[in-house]
Coordinates of N, CA, C and O in Angstrom, one line a residue:
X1 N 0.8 -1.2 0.0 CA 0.0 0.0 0.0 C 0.9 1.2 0.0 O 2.0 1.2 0.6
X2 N 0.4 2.3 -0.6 CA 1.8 3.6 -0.9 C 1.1 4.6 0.5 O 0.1 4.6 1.2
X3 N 2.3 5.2 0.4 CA 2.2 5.8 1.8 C 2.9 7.5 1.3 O 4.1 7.9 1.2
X4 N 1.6 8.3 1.2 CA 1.9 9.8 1.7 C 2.4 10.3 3.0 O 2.1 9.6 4.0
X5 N 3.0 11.2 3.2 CA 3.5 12.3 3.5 C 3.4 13.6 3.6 O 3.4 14.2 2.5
X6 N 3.2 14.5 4.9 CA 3.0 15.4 5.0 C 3.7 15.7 5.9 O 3.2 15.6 7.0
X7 N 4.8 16.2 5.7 CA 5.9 16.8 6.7 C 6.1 18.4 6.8 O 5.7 19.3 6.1
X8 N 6.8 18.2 8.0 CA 7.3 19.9 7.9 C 9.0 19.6 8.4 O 9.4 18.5 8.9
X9 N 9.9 20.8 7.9 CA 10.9 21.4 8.2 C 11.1 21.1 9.6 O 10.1 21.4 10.3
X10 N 12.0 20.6 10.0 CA 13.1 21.3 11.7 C 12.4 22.4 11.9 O 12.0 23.1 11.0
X11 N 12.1 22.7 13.0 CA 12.3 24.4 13.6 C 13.2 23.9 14.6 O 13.0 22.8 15.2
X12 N 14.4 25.0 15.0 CA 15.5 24.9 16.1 C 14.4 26.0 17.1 O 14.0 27.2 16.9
X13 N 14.3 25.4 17.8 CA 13.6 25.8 19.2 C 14.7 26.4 20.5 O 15.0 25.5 21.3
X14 N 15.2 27.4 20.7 CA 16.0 27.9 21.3 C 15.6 28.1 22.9 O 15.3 29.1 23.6
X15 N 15.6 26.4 23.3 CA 14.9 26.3 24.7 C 15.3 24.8 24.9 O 15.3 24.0 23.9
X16 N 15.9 24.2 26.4 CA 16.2 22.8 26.4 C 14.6 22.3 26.1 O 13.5 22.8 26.2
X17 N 15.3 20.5 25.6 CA 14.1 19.6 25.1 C 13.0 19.1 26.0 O 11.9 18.9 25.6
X18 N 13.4 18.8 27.4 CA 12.4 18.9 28.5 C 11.3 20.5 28.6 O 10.1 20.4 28.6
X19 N 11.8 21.3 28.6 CA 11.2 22.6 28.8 C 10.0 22.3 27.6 O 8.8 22.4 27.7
X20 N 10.6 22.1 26.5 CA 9.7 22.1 25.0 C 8.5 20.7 25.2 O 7.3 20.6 25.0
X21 N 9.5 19.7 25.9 CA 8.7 18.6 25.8 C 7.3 18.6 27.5 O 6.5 17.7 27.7
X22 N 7.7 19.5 28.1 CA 6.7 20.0 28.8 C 5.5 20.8 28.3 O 4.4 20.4 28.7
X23 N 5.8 21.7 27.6 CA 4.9 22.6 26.7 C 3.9 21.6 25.8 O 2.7 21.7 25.7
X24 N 4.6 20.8 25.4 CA 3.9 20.0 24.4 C 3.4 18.5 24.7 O 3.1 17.6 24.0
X25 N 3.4 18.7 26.2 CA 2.9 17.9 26.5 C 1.7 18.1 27.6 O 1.3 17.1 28.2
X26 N 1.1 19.6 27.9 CA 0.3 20.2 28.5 C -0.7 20.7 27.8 O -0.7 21.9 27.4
X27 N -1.6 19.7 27.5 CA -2.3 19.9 26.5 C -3.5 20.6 26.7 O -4.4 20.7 25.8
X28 N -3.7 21.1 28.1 CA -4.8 22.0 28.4 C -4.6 23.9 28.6 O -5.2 24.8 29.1
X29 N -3.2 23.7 27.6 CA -2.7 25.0 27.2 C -2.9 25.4 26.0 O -3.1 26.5 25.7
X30 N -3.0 24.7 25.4 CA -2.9 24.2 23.8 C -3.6 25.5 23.2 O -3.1 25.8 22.1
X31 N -4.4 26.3 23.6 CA -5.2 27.1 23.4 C -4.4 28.8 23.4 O -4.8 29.8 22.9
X32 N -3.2 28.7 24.2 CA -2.5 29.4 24.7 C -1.0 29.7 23.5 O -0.2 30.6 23.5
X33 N -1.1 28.6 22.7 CA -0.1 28.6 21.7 C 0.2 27.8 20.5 O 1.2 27.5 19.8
X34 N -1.1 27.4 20.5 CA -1.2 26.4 19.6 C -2.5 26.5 18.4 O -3.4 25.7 18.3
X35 N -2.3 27.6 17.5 CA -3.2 27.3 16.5 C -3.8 26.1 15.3 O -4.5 26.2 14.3
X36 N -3.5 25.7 15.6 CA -3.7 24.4 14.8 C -4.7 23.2 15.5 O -5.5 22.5 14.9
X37 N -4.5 23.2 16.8 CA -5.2 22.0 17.6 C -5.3 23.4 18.8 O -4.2 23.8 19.3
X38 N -6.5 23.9 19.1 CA -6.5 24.7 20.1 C -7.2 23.9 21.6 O -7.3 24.4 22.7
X39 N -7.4 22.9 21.2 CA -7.8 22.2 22.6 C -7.5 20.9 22.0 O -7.5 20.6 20.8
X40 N -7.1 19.8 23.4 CA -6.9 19.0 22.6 C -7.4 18.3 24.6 O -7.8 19.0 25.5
X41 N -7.1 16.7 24.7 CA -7.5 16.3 26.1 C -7.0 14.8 26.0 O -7.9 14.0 25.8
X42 N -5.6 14.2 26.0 CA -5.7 13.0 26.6 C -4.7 12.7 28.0 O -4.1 13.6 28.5
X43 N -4.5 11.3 28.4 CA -3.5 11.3 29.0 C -2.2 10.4 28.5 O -1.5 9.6 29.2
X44 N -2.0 10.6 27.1 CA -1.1 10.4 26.5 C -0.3 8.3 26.6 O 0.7 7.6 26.3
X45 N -1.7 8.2 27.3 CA -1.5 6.1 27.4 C -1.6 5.7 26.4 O -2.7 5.9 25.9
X46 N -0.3 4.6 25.7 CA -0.7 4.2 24.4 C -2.5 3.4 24.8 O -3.1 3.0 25.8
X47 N -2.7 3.7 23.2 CA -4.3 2.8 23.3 C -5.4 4.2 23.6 O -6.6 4.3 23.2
X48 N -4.7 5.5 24.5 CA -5.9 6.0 25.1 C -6.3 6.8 24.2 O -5.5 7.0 23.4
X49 N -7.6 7.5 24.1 CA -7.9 8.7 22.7 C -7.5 9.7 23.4 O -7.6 9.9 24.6
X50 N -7.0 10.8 22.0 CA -6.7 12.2 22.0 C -7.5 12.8 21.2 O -7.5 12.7 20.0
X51 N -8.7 13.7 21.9 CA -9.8 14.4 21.8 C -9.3 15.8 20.9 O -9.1 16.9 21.4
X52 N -9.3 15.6 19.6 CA -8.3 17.3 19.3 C -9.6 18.2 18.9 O -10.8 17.9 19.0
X53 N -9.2 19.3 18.4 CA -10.2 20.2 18.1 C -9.3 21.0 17.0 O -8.5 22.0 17.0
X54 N -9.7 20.3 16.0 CA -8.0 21.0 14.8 C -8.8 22.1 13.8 O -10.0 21.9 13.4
X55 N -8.0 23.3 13.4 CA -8.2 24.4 12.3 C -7.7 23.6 11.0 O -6.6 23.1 11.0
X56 N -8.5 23.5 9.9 CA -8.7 22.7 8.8 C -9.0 23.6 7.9 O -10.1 23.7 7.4
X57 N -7.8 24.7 7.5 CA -8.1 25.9 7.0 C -9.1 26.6 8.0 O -9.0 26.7 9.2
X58 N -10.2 27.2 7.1 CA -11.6 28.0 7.5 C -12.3 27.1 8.6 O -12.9 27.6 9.6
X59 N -12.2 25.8 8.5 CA -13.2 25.1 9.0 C -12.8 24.8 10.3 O -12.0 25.5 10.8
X60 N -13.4 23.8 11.0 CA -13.1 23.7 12.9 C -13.6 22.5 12.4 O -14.3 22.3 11.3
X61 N -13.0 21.3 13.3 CA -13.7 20.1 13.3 C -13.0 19.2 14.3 O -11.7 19.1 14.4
X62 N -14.0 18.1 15.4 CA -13.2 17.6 16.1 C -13.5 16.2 16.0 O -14.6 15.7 16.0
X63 N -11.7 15.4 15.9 CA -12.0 14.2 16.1 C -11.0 13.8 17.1 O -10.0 14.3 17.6
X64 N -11.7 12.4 17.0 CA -10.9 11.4 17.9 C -10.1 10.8 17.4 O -10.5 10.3 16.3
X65 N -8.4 10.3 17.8 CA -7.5 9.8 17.6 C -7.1 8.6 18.7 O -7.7 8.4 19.7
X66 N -6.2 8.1 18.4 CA -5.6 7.0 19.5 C -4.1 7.1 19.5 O -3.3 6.8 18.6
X67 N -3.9 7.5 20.4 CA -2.0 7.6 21.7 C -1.5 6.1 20.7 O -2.1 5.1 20.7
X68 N -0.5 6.4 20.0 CA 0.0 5.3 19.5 C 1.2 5.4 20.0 O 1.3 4.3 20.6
X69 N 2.4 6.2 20.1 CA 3.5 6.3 20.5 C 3.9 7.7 21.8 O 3.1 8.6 21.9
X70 N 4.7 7.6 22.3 CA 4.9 8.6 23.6 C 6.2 7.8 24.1 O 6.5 6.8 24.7
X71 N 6.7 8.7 23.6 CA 8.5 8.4 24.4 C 9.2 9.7 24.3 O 10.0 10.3 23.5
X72 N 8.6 9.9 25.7 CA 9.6 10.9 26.5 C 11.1 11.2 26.1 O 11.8 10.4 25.6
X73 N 11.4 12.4 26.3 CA 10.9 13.3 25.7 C 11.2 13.8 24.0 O 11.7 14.9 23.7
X74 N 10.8 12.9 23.1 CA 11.4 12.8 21.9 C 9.9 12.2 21.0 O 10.0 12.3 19.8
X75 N 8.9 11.6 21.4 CA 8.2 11.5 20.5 C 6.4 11.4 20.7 O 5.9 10.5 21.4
X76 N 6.0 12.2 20.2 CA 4.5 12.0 20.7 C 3.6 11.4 19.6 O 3.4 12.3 18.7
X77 N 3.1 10.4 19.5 CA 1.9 10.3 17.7 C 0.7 9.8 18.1 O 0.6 8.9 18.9
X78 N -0.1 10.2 17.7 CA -1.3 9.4 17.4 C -2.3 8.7 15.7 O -2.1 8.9 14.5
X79 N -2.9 8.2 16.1 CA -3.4 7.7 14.8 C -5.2 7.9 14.8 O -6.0 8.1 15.7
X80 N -5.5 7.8 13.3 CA -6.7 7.4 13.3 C -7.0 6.5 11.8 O -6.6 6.7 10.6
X81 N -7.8 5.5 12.3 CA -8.5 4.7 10.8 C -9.8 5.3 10.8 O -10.5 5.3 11.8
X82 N -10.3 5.9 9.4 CA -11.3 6.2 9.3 C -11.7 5.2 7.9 O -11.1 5.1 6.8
X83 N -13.0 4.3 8.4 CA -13.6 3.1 8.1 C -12.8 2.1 8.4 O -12.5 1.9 9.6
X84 N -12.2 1.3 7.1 CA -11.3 0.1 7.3 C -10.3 0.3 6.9 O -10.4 1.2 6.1
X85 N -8.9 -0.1 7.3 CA -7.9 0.2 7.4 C -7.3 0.4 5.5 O -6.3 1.0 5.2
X86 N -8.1 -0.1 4.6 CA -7.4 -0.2 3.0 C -8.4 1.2 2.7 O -8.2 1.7 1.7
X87 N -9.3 1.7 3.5 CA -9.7 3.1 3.1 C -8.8 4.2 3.2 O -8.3 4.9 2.4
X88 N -8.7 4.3 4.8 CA -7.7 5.4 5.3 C -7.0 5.1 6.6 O -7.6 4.6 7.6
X89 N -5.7 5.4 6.6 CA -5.0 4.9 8.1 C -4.2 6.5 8.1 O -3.4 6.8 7.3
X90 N -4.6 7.6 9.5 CA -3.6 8.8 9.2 C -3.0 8.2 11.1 O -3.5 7.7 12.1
X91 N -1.7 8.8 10.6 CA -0.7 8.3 11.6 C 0.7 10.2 11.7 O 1.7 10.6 11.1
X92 N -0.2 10.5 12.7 CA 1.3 12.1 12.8 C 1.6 11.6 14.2 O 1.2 10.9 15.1
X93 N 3.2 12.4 13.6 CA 4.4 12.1 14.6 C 4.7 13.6 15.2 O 4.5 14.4 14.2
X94 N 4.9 14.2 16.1 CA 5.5 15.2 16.4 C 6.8 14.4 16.8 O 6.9 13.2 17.0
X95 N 8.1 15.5 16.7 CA 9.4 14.8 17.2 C 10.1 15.9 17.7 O 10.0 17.0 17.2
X96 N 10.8 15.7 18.6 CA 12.0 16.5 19.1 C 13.0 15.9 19.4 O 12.8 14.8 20.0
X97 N 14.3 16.5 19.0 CA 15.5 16.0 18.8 C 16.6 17.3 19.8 O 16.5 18.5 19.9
X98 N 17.3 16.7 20.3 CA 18.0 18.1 20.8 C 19.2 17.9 20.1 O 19.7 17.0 19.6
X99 N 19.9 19.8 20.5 CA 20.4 20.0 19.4 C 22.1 20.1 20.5 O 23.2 19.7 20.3
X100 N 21.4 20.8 21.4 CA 22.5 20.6 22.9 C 21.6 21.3 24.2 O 20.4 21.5 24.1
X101 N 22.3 21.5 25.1 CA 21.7 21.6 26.5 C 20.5 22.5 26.2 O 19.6 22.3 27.0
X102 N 20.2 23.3 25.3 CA 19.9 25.0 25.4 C 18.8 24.8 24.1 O 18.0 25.7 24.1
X103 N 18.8 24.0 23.2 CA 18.3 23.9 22.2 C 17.7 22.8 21.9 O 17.9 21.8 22.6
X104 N 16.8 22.7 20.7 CA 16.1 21.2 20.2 C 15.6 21.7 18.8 O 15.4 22.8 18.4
X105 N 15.4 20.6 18.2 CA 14.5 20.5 16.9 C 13.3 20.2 17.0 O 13.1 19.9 18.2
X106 N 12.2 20.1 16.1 CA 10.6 19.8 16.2 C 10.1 19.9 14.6 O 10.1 20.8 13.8
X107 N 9.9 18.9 14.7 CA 9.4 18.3 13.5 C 7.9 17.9 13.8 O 7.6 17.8 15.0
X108 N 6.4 17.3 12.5 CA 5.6 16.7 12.8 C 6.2 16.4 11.2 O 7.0 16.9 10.5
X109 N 5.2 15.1 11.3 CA 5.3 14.0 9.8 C 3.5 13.7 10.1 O 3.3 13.3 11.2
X110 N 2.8 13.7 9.7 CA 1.9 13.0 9.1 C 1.7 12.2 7.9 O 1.6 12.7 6.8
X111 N 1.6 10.6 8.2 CA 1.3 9.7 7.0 C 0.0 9.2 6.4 O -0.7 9.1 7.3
X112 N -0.5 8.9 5.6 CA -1.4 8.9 5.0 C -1.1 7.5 4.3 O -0.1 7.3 3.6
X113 N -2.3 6.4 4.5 CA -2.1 5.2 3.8 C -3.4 4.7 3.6 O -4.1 4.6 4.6
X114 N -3.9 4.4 2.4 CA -5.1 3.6 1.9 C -5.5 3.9 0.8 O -4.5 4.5 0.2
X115 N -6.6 3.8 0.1 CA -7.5 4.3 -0.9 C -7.6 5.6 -0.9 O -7.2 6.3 -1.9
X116 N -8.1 6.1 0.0 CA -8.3 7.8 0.3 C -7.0 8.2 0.1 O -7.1 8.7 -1.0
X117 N -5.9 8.3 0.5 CA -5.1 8.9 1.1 C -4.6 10.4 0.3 O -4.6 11.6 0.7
X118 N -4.0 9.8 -1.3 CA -4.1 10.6 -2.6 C -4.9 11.9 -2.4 O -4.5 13.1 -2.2
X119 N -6.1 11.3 -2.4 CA -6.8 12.4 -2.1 C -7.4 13.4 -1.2 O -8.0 14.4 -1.4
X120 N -7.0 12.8 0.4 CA -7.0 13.4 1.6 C -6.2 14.3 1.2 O -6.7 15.4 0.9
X121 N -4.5 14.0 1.0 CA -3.5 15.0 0.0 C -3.8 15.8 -0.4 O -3.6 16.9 0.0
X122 N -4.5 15.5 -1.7 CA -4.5 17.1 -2.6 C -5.5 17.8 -2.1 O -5.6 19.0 -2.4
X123 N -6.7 17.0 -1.2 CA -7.7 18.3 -1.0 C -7.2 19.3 0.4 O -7.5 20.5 0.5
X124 N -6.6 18.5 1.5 CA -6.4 18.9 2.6 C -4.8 18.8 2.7 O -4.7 19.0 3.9
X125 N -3.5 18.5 2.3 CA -2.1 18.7 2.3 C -2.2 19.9 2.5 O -2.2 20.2 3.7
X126 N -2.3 20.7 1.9 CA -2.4 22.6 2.0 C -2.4 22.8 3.5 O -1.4 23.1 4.1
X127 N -3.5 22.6 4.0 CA -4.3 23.1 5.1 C -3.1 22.4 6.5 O -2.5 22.9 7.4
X128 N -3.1 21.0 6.1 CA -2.2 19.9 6.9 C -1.0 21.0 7.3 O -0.8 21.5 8.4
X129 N 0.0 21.2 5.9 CA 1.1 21.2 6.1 C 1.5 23.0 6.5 O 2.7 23.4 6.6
X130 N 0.4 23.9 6.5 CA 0.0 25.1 7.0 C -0.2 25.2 8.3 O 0.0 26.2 8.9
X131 N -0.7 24.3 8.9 CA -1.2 24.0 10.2 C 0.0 23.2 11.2 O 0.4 23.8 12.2
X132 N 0.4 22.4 10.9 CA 1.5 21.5 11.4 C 3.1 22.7 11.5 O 4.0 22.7 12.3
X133 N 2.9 23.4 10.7 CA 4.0 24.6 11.0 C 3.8 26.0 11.7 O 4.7 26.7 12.2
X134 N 2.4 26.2 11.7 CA 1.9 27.1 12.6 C 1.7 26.8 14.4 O 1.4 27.5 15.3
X135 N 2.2 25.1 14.3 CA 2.3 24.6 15.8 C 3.6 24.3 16.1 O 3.9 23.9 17.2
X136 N 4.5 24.4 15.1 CA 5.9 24.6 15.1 C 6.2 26.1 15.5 O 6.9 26.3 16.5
X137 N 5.7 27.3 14.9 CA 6.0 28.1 15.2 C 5.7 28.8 16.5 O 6.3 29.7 17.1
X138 N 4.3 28.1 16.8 CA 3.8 28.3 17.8 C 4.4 28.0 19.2 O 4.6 28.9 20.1
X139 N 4.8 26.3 19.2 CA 5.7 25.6 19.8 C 7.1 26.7 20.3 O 7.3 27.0 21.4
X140 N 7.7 27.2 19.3 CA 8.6 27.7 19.5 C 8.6 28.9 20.3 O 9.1 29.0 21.4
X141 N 7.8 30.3 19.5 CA 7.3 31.7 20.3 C 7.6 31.1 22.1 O 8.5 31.3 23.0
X142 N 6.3 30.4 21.9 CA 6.3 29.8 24.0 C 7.0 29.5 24.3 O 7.7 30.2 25.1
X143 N 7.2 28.4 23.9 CA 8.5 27.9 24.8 C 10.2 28.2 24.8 O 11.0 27.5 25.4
X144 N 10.5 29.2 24.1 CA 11.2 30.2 23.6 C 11.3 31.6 25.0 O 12.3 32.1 25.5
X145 N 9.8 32.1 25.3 CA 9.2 33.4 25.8 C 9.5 32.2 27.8 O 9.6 32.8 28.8
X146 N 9.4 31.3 27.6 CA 8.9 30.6 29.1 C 10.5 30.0 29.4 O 10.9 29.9 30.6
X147 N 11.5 29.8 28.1 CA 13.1 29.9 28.7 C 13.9 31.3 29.1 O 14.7 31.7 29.9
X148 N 13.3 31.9 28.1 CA 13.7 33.7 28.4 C 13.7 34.1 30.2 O 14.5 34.6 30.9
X149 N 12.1 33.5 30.3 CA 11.8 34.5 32.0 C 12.9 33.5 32.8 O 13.8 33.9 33.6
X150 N 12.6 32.1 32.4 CA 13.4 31.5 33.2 C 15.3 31.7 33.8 O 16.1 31.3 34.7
X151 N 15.2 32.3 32.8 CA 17.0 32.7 32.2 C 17.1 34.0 33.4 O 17.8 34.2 34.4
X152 N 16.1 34.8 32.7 CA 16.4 36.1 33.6 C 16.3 36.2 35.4 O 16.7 37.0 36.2
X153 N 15.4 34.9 35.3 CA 15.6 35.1 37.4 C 16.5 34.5 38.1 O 16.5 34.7 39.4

């Protein structure tokens, strides 16, 4: 079965990877710096659902997903099959990587596999890969603004 892609760029996050991987893992903030999923609600147990509330361009729409991976402090994903798995299987990765004490990277990957997938792509890739960098950038501003105060006391 072929498998899309919707990735983003590194952003170098100028903040240690705990500090980032706390942010991004407080997900009743999400609202606070996160345009793309402005609410979101799980407790991050593989198996458990992640309740998001994602900007889809213009539109608002909320679904449910399932905690597939979570390894501290370097990888958070969830998934969802919508129908049977040869229709549609979407699977995003957020990732952080550090770069040294002071710094890290952040990436998301969303994959796309089935029948649909092609076409999830060309109608919604745009919106995907607009959205997934506005929580990169988002990601960063904060947790960027929350090592700054920290620095100065």
């Amino acid at each position: 079965m072929s498998k899309f892609e919707v990735r983003t760029d590194p952003t170098q996050i100028n903040a240690p990877i705990d500090l980032v991987w706390d942010v991004l893992t407080e997900v009743e903030k999400y609202g606070e710096w996160n345009p793309f999923t402005p609410q979101a609600q799980t407790d991050f147990k593989i198996g458990s659902p992640a309740h998001l509330r994602v900007r889809m361009g213009p539109a608002k729409m909320k679904i449910t997903e399932t905690v597939c991976a979570f390894e501290k402090p370097r990888l958070i994903a969830w998934t969802k099959t919508f129908g049977a798995r040869w229709f549609l299987v979407a699977v995003r990765q957020q990732v952080l990587e550090p770069v040294d004490d002071a710094r890290c990277t952040y990436h998301n990957t969303d994959q796309l596999t089935g029948l649909m997938a092609p076409v999830v792509l060309l109608l919604n890739g745009g919106y995907m890969r607009r959205g997934f960098n506005d929580v990169a950038e988002g990601l960063k501003r904060y947790a960027e603004a929350i090592y700054a105060q920290a620095e100065e006391k």
